[in-house]
Amino acid sequence: MQGAAGDGCGKLPYTKAMSESATLSLTASPLRNKASALARIALLFYGLLIVYASLYPLSGWRDNGLAPWAYLTEHMPRYWTWFDLCANVVGYIPLGLLMVLALYPLLRGMTALFLTIATGILIAALMEALQTYLPSRVPSNLDLLTNTLGIALGAGLGTLVHHLFLEHSRLRTLRNRWFSDQASRGLIVVGLWPLAQIYPQAYLFGHGQLLPIVSGWLSDWMSTPVDLSQLFWDETNISVEQYLLAEAIITACSLTGAVLTLLCQMRNKAPKTGMALLLVVAAIAAKSMASAILFTPDNAFTWLTPSAGGGLLIGAVMLAGLSVAPALAQRRAAILALAISFMVVNLAPANPYFLSTLQECVQGKFLNFNGAAQFLSLWWPFFALWFLTHPTHNTDQKDV
């Protein structure tokens, strides 16, 4: 009896240890094999960007009598530049990288690599085929080859470095430590904001200016010039002060909305001030670099008008007060600020200074990205509002 009791007592710690080990294994496995929502959402956004850029300007569709796959058997283009080749490769590298990361943990290794390459080739071939029906675009088998190379490089890179972004990587640890559980969508939206500055805008941070585009569509449809802005403004009676006030409001509200979109998804122990400053510096750097390339290096800071500077100052004051507000209040303030900016940028009169500056735009190679840049500039406010009003915020368990 003592022996039996002794054996039983002796086995208890071992059984307990095995139970704890199994529990740790079960809890660690989902973390290790958890899919990356950030990668999948980023893939969705980048895929839309690829489609828009490939089919830009999305107008003038017509059937020219050629089969959509005829470009596959044509001779290689005689005229090309190294910039175009590199752009076609680099543009598809992120697509391959994100696709491999998005497939994890469902597929990994060589299976994910080959599936990504095959899918990427189909996407690139489809984009080239659709360009057959666009008079302003020319399908090319050389573009398909360079896009395929980009996909393969991106997929290979994703296979090699997935452990740096997934599983128990330091980046994933920081993401969980600094941001709320529902931040995957918001991080993508915030990350696109600096890139949205590349497209020339009449007002600093003046995204979502759809009224001129709608006017152009109506003009084509009605075969007569249509300017919807004339319904709200008589341009002959507009004063300089009205232009200055409009830019100050747009700049201040857009800056406040973008930064609050970042802050409302950060935990209290996160470096909020540093991350907010990094976001603003990245946006200003992108704006300055784009101005220098699209126009001339002397115009790198042409966007820094007195009204834009005043808007930046007003936005900084607004953020100083709202930065300590609860996440719910920050989210609501961001929605209000972005809505005001969108309304003003579409109702504001055309900026004559911007129109005169636009005439000096250098039609350089950088404009090959014009479609993608315009896509981000037009739709970023809608992406931000979609995230800020997403119902998942109701179940967010972020610390307050």
Short mmCIF file of C-alpha atoms in Angstrom, two decimals:
data_model
loop_
_atom_site.label_atom_id
_atom_site.label_comp_id
_atom_site.label_asym_id
_atom_site.label_seq_id
_atom_site.Cartn_x
_atom_site.Cartn_y
_atom_site.Cartn_z
CA MET A 1 0.00 0.00 0.00
CA GLN A 2 2.81 2.37 0.86
CA GLY A 3 4.52 1.46 -2.38
CA ALA A 4 1.37 2.12 -4.35
CA ALA A 5 0.82 5.37 -2.53
CA GLY A 6 4.41 6.28 -3.01
CA ASP A 7 4.18 5.56 -6.74
CA GLY A 8 1.04 7.64 -6.98
CA CYS A 9 2.60 10.53 -5.11
CA GLY A 10 5.71 10.22 -7.19
CA LYS A 11 3.78 10.41 -10.46
CA LEU A 12 1.75 13.50 -9.48
CA PRO A 13 4.45 16.11 -10.14
CA TYR A 14 5.31 14.44 -13.43
CA THR A 15 1.67 14.40 -14.50
CA LYS A 16 1.28 18.05 -13.49
CA ALA A 17 4.39 19.00 -15.42
CA MET A 18 3.13 17.17 -18.50
CA SER A 19 -0.23 18.94 -18.21
CA GLU A 20 1.44 22.35 -17.93
CA SER A 21 3.67 21.54 -20.88
CA ALA A 22 0.70 20.52 -23.01
CA THR A 23 -1.16 23.68 -22.01
CA LEU A 24 1.80 25.86 -22.97
CA SER A 25 2.09 24.01 -26.26
CA LEU A 26 -1.58 24.53 -27.04
CA THR A 27 -1.46 28.21 -26.18
CA ALA A 28 1.80 28.86 -27.97
CA SER A 29 0.85 27.07 -31.16
CA PRO A 30 -1.96 29.47 -32.17
CA LEU A 31 0.36 32.41 -31.56
CA ARG A 32 3.09 30.83 -33.61
CA ASN A 33 0.78 29.80 -36.42
CA LYS A 34 -1.57 32.76 -36.32
CA ALA A 35 -2.34 34.36 -39.69
CA SER A 36 -1.32 37.95 -40.22
CA ALA A 37 -4.37 40.16 -40.73
CA LEU A 38 -1.98 43.03 -41.44
CA ALA A 39 -0.41 41.17 -44.38
CA ARG A 40 -3.77 40.16 -45.83
CA ILE A 41 -5.24 43.64 -45.61
CA ALA A 42 -2.04 45.11 -47.07
CA LEU A 43 -2.29 42.62 -49.93
CA LEU A 44 -5.85 43.75 -50.64
CA PHE A 45 -4.89 47.43 -50.71
CA TYR A 46 -1.80 46.84 -52.83
CA GLY A 47 -3.74 44.64 -55.24
CA LEU A 48 -6.26 47.45 -55.78
CA LEU A 49 -3.36 49.83 -56.31
CA ILE A 50 -1.84 47.53 -58.95
CA VAL A 51 -5.16 47.27 -60.80
CA TYR A 52 -5.77 51.03 -60.75
CA ALA A 53 -2.22 51.88 -61.84
CA SER A 54 -2.26 49.25 -64.61
CA LEU A 55 -5.58 50.43 -66.06
CA TYR A 56 -5.18 54.17 -65.47
CA PRO A 57 -6.84 56.42 -66.66
CA LEU A 58 -9.78 53.95 -66.78
CA SER A 59 -11.41 55.80 -69.66
CA GLY A 60 -11.73 55.51 -73.43
CA TRP A 61 -12.38 51.76 -73.46
CA ARG A 62 -12.83 50.43 -76.98
CA ASP A 63 -12.43 47.28 -79.06
CA ASN A 64 -9.67 47.76 -81.64
CA GLY A 65 -10.18 44.33 -83.18
CA LEU A 66 -7.15 42.72 -81.52
CA ALA A 67 -7.38 39.67 -79.32
CA PRO A 68 -6.48 40.48 -75.70
CA TRP A 69 -3.72 37.85 -75.74
CA ALA A 70 -2.21 38.94 -79.08
CA TYR A 71 0.64 40.78 -77.29
CA LEU A 72 2.04 37.44 -76.11
CA THR A 73 3.20 36.45 -79.61
CA GLU A 74 4.39 39.86 -80.74
CA HIS A 75 8.04 40.84 -81.07
CA MET A 76 9.74 42.41 -78.09
CA PRO A 77 9.37 46.21 -78.00
CA ARG A 78 12.18 48.03 -79.76
CA TYR A 79 12.01 51.11 -77.56
CA TRP A 80 12.28 50.81 -73.81
CA THR A 81 14.20 52.39 -70.95
CA TRP A 82 15.96 50.93 -67.95
CA PHE A 83 13.71 52.98 -65.71
CA ASP A 84 10.60 51.33 -67.16
CA LEU A 85 12.11 47.88 -66.72
CA CYS A 86 13.13 48.54 -63.12
CA ALA A 87 9.75 50.11 -62.33
CA ASN A 88 7.91 47.06 -63.64
CA VAL A 89 10.08 44.76 -61.52
CA VAL A 90 9.99 46.86 -58.34
CA GLY A 91 6.24 47.46 -58.61
CA TYR A 92 5.44 43.74 -58.36
CA ILE A 93 7.97 42.81 -55.65
CA PRO A 94 5.67 43.95 -52.79
CA LEU A 95 2.79 41.98 -54.35
CA GLY A 96 4.80 38.76 -54.24
CA LEU A 97 6.08 39.46 -50.73
CA LEU A 98 2.64 40.25 -49.33
CA MET A 99 1.05 37.25 -51.02
CA VAL A 100 3.49 34.84 -49.37
CA LEU A 101 2.93 36.48 -45.97
CA ALA A 102 -0.84 36.44 -46.47
CA LEU A 103 -0.87 32.71 -47.28
CA TYR A 104 0.85 31.87 -43.98
CA PRO A 105 0.12 29.59 -42.11
CA LEU A 106 -2.31 27.93 -44.55
CA LEU A 107 0.48 27.50 -47.08
CA ARG A 108 4.19 27.99 -46.59
CA GLY A 109 7.54 27.11 -48.05
CA MET A 110 7.79 26.02 -51.66
CA THR A 111 4.02 25.55 -51.96
CA ALA A 112 3.38 29.20 -51.12
CA LEU A 113 6.27 30.26 -53.36
CA PHE A 114 5.01 28.50 -56.49
CA LEU A 115 1.37 29.42 -55.90
CA THR A 116 2.33 33.07 -55.47
CA ILE A 117 4.38 33.11 -58.67
CA ALA A 118 1.61 31.42 -60.67
CA THR A 119 -1.06 33.79 -59.31
CA GLY A 120 1.16 36.81 -59.91
CA ILE A 121 1.76 35.82 -63.52
CA LEU A 122 -1.99 35.47 -64.08
CA ILE A 123 -2.63 38.92 -62.57
CA ALA A 124 0.10 40.55 -64.66
CA ALA A 125 -1.10 38.82 -67.84
CA LEU A 126 -4.68 39.93 -67.16
CA MET A 127 -3.63 43.55 -66.60
CA GLU A 128 -1.68 43.56 -69.88
CA ALA A 129 -4.61 41.95 -71.71
CA LEU A 130 -7.06 44.59 -70.44
CA GLN A 131 -4.72 47.33 -71.65
CA THR A 132 -5.55 46.17 -75.19
CA TYR A 133 -8.87 48.00 -74.83
CA LEU A 134 -7.33 51.25 -73.53
CA PRO A 135 -6.10 53.61 -76.25
CA SER A 136 -3.64 55.29 -73.89
CA ARG A 137 -1.98 52.02 -72.84
CA VAL A 138 0.08 49.52 -74.83
CA PRO A 139 0.21 45.85 -73.73
CA SER A 140 3.70 44.42 -73.81
CA ASN A 141 5.19 40.96 -73.40
CA LEU A 142 8.30 42.64 -72.03
CA ASP A 143 6.21 44.18 -69.25
CA LEU A 144 4.80 40.74 -68.48
CA LEU A 145 8.31 39.30 -68.19
CA THR A 146 9.54 42.08 -65.89
CA ASN A 147 6.39 41.83 -63.77
CA THR A 148 6.95 38.07 -63.49
CA LEU A 149 10.50 38.70 -62.35
CA GLY A 150 9.21 41.11 -59.71
CA ILE A 151 6.66 38.58 -58.47
CA ALA A 152 9.32 35.86 -58.26
CA LEU A 153 11.74 38.11 -56.36
CA GLY A 154 9.02 39.20 -53.95
CA ALA A 155 7.82 35.65 -53.36
CA GLY A 156 11.38 34.44 -52.76
CA LEU A 157 12.01 37.31 -50.38
CA GLY A 158 8.81 36.57 -48.49
CA THR A 159 9.77 32.91 -48.14
CA LEU A 160 13.16 33.88 -46.70
CA VAL A 161 12.12 36.64 -44.30
CA HIS A 162 8.62 35.61 -43.17
CA HIS A 163 10.02 34.73 -39.74
CA LEU A 164 11.05 38.37 -39.29
CA PHE A 165 7.43 39.53 -39.58
CA LEU A 166 5.36 36.54 -38.45
CA GLU A 167 5.43 34.01 -35.61
CA HIS A 168 7.32 35.36 -32.57
CA SER A 169 9.21 38.11 -34.39
CA ARG A 170 10.21 41.33 -32.67
CA LEU A 171 8.06 43.37 -35.06
CA ARG A 172 5.00 41.32 -34.16
CA THR A 173 5.81 41.70 -30.46
CA LEU A 174 6.04 45.48 -30.82
CA ARG A 175 2.82 45.54 -32.81
CA ASN A 176 0.98 43.70 -30.02
CA ARG A 177 2.62 45.82 -27.33
CA TRP A 178 1.99 49.22 -28.92
CA PHE A 179 -1.24 48.80 -30.87
CA SER A 180 -4.73 47.52 -30.18
CA ASP A 181 -5.96 44.16 -31.36
CA GLN A 182 -8.03 45.78 -34.13
CA ALA A 183 -5.18 47.90 -35.50
CA SER A 184 -4.27 45.86 -38.59
CA ARG A 185 -6.59 47.81 -40.87
CA GLY A 186 -5.66 51.14 -39.34
CA LEU A 187 -1.91 50.60 -39.69
CA ILE A 188 -2.30 50.06 -43.43
CA VAL A 189 -4.46 53.17 -43.79
CA VAL A 190 -2.04 55.32 -41.79
CA GLY A 191 0.93 53.94 -43.71
CA LEU A 192 -0.67 55.03 -46.99
CA TRP A 193 -1.09 58.65 -45.87
CA PRO A 194 2.52 59.75 -46.58
CA LEU A 195 2.34 58.06 -49.99
CA ALA A 196 -0.87 59.97 -50.77
CA GLN A 197 1.16 63.20 -50.68
CA ILE A 198 2.97 62.28 -53.92
CA TYR A 199 0.13 63.37 -56.18
CA PRO A 200 0.00 67.20 -56.71
CA GLN A 201 -2.78 68.78 -54.67
CA ALA A 202 -4.25 72.26 -54.81
CA TYR A 203 -4.15 72.45 -51.01
CA LEU A 204 -1.74 70.82 -48.57
CA PHE A 205 -3.14 67.44 -47.48
CA GLY A 206 -6.15 68.18 -49.69
CA HIS A 207 -7.19 64.59 -50.37
CA GLY A 208 -10.49 63.38 -51.76
CA GLN A 209 -11.02 66.18 -54.30
CA LEU A 210 -13.64 64.43 -56.41
CA LEU A 211 -15.59 67.43 -57.72
CA PRO A 212 -13.23 68.18 -60.66
CA ILE A 213 -13.28 64.52 -61.69
CA VAL A 214 -17.08 64.38 -61.58
CA SER A 215 -17.15 67.62 -63.60
CA GLY A 216 -14.92 65.97 -66.21
CA TRP A 217 -17.17 62.91 -66.40
CA LEU A 218 -20.24 65.09 -66.86
CA SER A 219 -18.46 67.14 -69.51
CA ASP A 220 -17.67 63.99 -71.50
CA TRP A 221 -21.18 62.61 -71.07
CA MET A 222 -22.97 65.85 -72.00
CA SER A 223 -20.39 66.89 -74.64
CA THR A 224 -20.23 70.34 -73.12
CA PRO A 225 -17.97 71.89 -70.46
CA VAL A 226 -19.34 71.39 -66.95
CA ASP A 227 -17.78 72.94 -63.83
CA LEU A 228 -19.67 72.03 -60.67
CA SER A 229 -17.61 74.47 -58.60
CA GLN A 230 -19.45 77.34 -60.31
CA LEU A 231 -22.58 76.20 -58.48
CA PHE A 232 -20.97 77.31 -55.23
CA TRP A 233 -18.53 80.07 -56.21
CA ASP A 234 -18.35 83.04 -58.51
CA GLU A 235 -14.64 82.98 -59.18
CA THR A 236 -14.60 86.64 -60.19
CA ASN A 237 -15.61 87.69 -56.67
CA ILE A 238 -13.31 85.41 -54.64
CA SER A 239 -10.81 87.19 -52.41
CA VAL A 240 -7.32 86.05 -51.48
CA GLU A 241 -8.43 85.67 -47.86
CA GLN A 242 -10.91 82.97 -48.89
CA TYR A 243 -8.16 80.90 -50.51
CA LEU A 244 -5.96 81.30 -47.44
CA LEU A 245 -8.78 80.34 -45.08
CA ALA A 246 -9.71 77.29 -47.14
CA GLU A 247 -6.13 75.96 -47.18
CA ALA A 248 -5.68 76.58 -43.45
CA ILE A 249 -8.87 74.63 -42.65
CA ILE A 250 -8.02 71.77 -45.02
CA THR A 251 -4.45 71.45 -43.75
CA ALA A 252 -5.38 71.61 -40.07
CA CYS A 253 -8.29 69.17 -40.29
CA SER A 254 -6.48 66.68 -42.52
CA LEU A 255 -3.41 66.68 -40.29
CA THR A 256 -5.54 66.24 -37.19
CA GLY A 257 -7.60 63.45 -38.74
CA ALA A 258 -4.58 61.51 -39.99
CA VAL A 259 -2.62 61.69 -36.74
CA LEU A 260 -5.67 60.86 -34.61
CA THR A 261 -6.30 57.84 -36.84
CA LEU A 262 -2.88 56.64 -35.66
CA LEU A 263 -3.24 57.64 -32.00
CA CYS A 264 -6.69 56.11 -31.47
CA GLN A 265 -5.30 52.62 -32.10
CA MET A 266 -2.22 52.91 -29.86
CA ARG A 267 -1.92 51.62 -26.31
CA ASN A 268 -1.06 53.94 -23.43
CA LYS A 269 2.46 52.52 -23.05
CA ALA A 270 3.29 53.11 -26.73
CA PRO A 271 5.54 56.03 -27.80
CA LYS A 272 2.64 58.07 -29.16
CA THR A 273 4.49 61.36 -29.57
CA GLY A 274 7.39 59.79 -31.42
CA MET A 275 5.13 57.80 -33.75
CA ALA A 276 2.99 60.86 -34.50
CA LEU A 277 6.05 62.97 -35.31
CA LEU A 278 7.43 60.19 -37.50
CA LEU A 279 4.16 60.06 -39.46
CA VAL A 280 4.09 63.82 -40.04
CA VAL A 281 7.77 63.97 -41.01
CA ALA A 282 7.27 61.10 -43.47
CA ALA A 283 4.31 62.90 -45.07
CA ILE A 284 6.21 66.20 -45.38
CA ALA A 285 9.28 64.42 -46.76
CA ALA A 286 7.18 62.62 -49.38
CA LYS A 287 5.47 65.89 -50.33
CA SER A 288 8.79 67.74 -50.67
CA MET A 289 10.48 64.98 -52.66
CA ALA A 290 7.52 64.68 -55.03
CA SER A 291 7.46 68.45 -55.56
CA ALA A 292 11.17 68.46 -56.35
CA ILE A 293 10.80 65.63 -58.89
CA LEU A 294 7.53 66.67 -60.51
CA PHE A 295 8.48 70.31 -60.80
CA THR A 296 12.05 71.43 -60.11
CA PRO A 297 14.36 71.04 -57.08
CA ASP A 298 13.83 74.74 -56.31
CA ASN A 299 10.12 74.01 -55.83
CA ALA A 300 10.63 71.28 -53.23
CA PHE A 301 8.96 73.43 -50.56
CA THR A 302 6.59 75.37 -52.78
CA TRP A 303 3.71 73.75 -50.90
CA LEU A 304 4.70 75.59 -47.69
CA THR A 305 2.53 78.65 -48.20
CA PRO A 306 1.63 81.00 -45.30
CA SER A 307 -1.84 79.45 -45.09
CA ALA A 308 -0.42 75.91 -45.14
CA GLY A 309 2.01 76.85 -42.37
CA GLY A 310 -0.85 78.32 -40.36
CA GLY A 311 -2.86 75.14 -40.88
CA LEU A 312 0.04 73.03 -39.64
CA LEU A 313 0.27 75.20 -36.52
CA ILE A 314 -3.47 75.01 -35.87
CA GLY A 315 -3.40 71.26 -36.38
CA ALA A 316 -0.52 70.90 -33.93
CA VAL A 317 -2.47 72.85 -31.29
CA MET A 318 -5.56 70.68 -31.85
CA LEU A 319 -3.48 67.51 -31.56
CA ALA A 320 -1.81 68.71 -28.37
CA GLY A 321 -5.20 68.73 -26.68
CA LEU A 322 -6.67 65.64 -28.30
CA SER A 323 -3.58 63.47 -27.80
CA VAL A 324 -4.55 62.83 -24.15
CA ALA A 325 -8.21 62.14 -24.90
CA PRO A 326 -9.67 58.61 -24.70
CA ALA A 327 -9.44 56.47 -27.82
CA LEU A 328 -13.18 56.75 -28.49
CA ALA A 329 -13.03 60.56 -28.38
CA GLN A 330 -9.96 60.55 -30.66
CA ARG A 331 -11.74 58.34 -33.16
CA ARG A 332 -14.81 60.57 -33.24
CA ALA A 333 -12.67 63.69 -33.55
CA ALA A 334 -10.77 62.10 -36.44
CA ILE A 335 -14.05 61.33 -38.24
CA LEU A 336 -15.24 64.92 -37.77
CA ALA A 337 -11.91 66.44 -38.88
CA LEU A 338 -11.70 64.29 -42.02
CA ALA A 339 -15.33 65.00 -42.90
CA ILE A 340 -14.74 68.76 -42.61
CA SER A 341 -11.59 68.54 -44.70
CA PHE A 342 -13.36 66.53 -47.41
CA MET A 343 -16.26 68.97 -47.53
CA VAL A 344 -14.05 72.07 -47.70
CA VAL A 345 -11.61 70.64 -50.28
CA ASN A 346 -14.52 69.89 -52.62
CA LEU A 347 -16.37 73.16 -52.04
CA ALA A 348 -13.32 75.41 -52.03
CA PRO A 349 -12.67 77.44 -55.19
CA ALA A 350 -9.95 76.38 -57.59
CA ASN A 351 -6.58 77.66 -56.45
CA PRO A 352 -5.17 79.86 -59.25
CA TYR A 353 -1.69 79.72 -57.75
CA PHE A 354 -1.73 75.92 -57.93
CA LEU A 355 -3.02 75.95 -61.51
CA SER A 356 -0.21 78.25 -62.61
CA THR A 357 2.38 76.15 -60.79
CA LEU A 358 1.00 72.98 -62.38
CA GLN A 359 1.90 74.36 -65.81
CA GLU A 360 5.56 74.04 -64.80
CA CYS A 361 5.19 70.36 -63.97
CA VAL A 362 8.02 68.33 -65.44
CA GLN A 363 6.61 65.47 -67.51
CA GLY A 364 9.30 63.13 -66.30
CA LYS A 365 9.52 59.41 -65.69
CA PHE A 366 8.09 59.80 -62.21
CA LEU A 367 4.68 60.37 -63.77
CA ASN A 368 4.54 56.68 -64.68
CA PHE A 369 3.19 56.33 -61.13
CA ASN A 370 0.60 59.04 -61.72
CA GLY A 371 -2.32 56.63 -61.67
CA ALA A 372 -1.34 54.99 -58.40
CA ALA A 373 -0.56 58.35 -56.78
CA GLN A 374 -3.91 59.81 -57.83
CA PHE A 375 -5.70 56.70 -56.53
CA LEU A 376 -4.22 57.21 -53.07
CA SER A 377 -4.89 60.94 -53.07
CA LEU A 378 -8.54 60.52 -54.05
CA TRP A 379 -9.49 57.57 -51.88
CA TRP A 380 -7.39 57.91 -48.74
CA PRO A 381 -10.08 59.84 -46.79
CA PHE A 382 -12.57 57.10 -47.59
CA PHE A 383 -10.14 54.40 -46.44
CA ALA A 384 -9.62 56.29 -43.18
CA LEU A 385 -13.34 56.81 -42.58
CA TRP A 386 -13.97 53.14 -43.35
CA PHE A 387 -11.48 52.13 -40.66
CA LEU A 388 -12.67 54.69 -38.12
CA THR A 389 -16.30 53.58 -38.46
CA HIS A 390 -15.59 49.84 -38.67
CA PRO A 391 -17.76 47.83 -36.20
CA THR A 392 -14.73 45.93 -34.85
CA HIS A 393 -13.95 48.97 -32.69
CA ASN A 394 -16.93 47.97 -30.53
CA THR A 395 -15.17 44.76 -29.47
CA ASP A 396 -11.69 46.26 -29.07
CA GLN A 397 -10.19 45.41 -25.69
CA LYS A 398 -7.42 48.00 -25.84
CA ASP A 399 -6.27 49.40 -22.52
CA VAL A 400 -7.43 52.94 -21.70
#
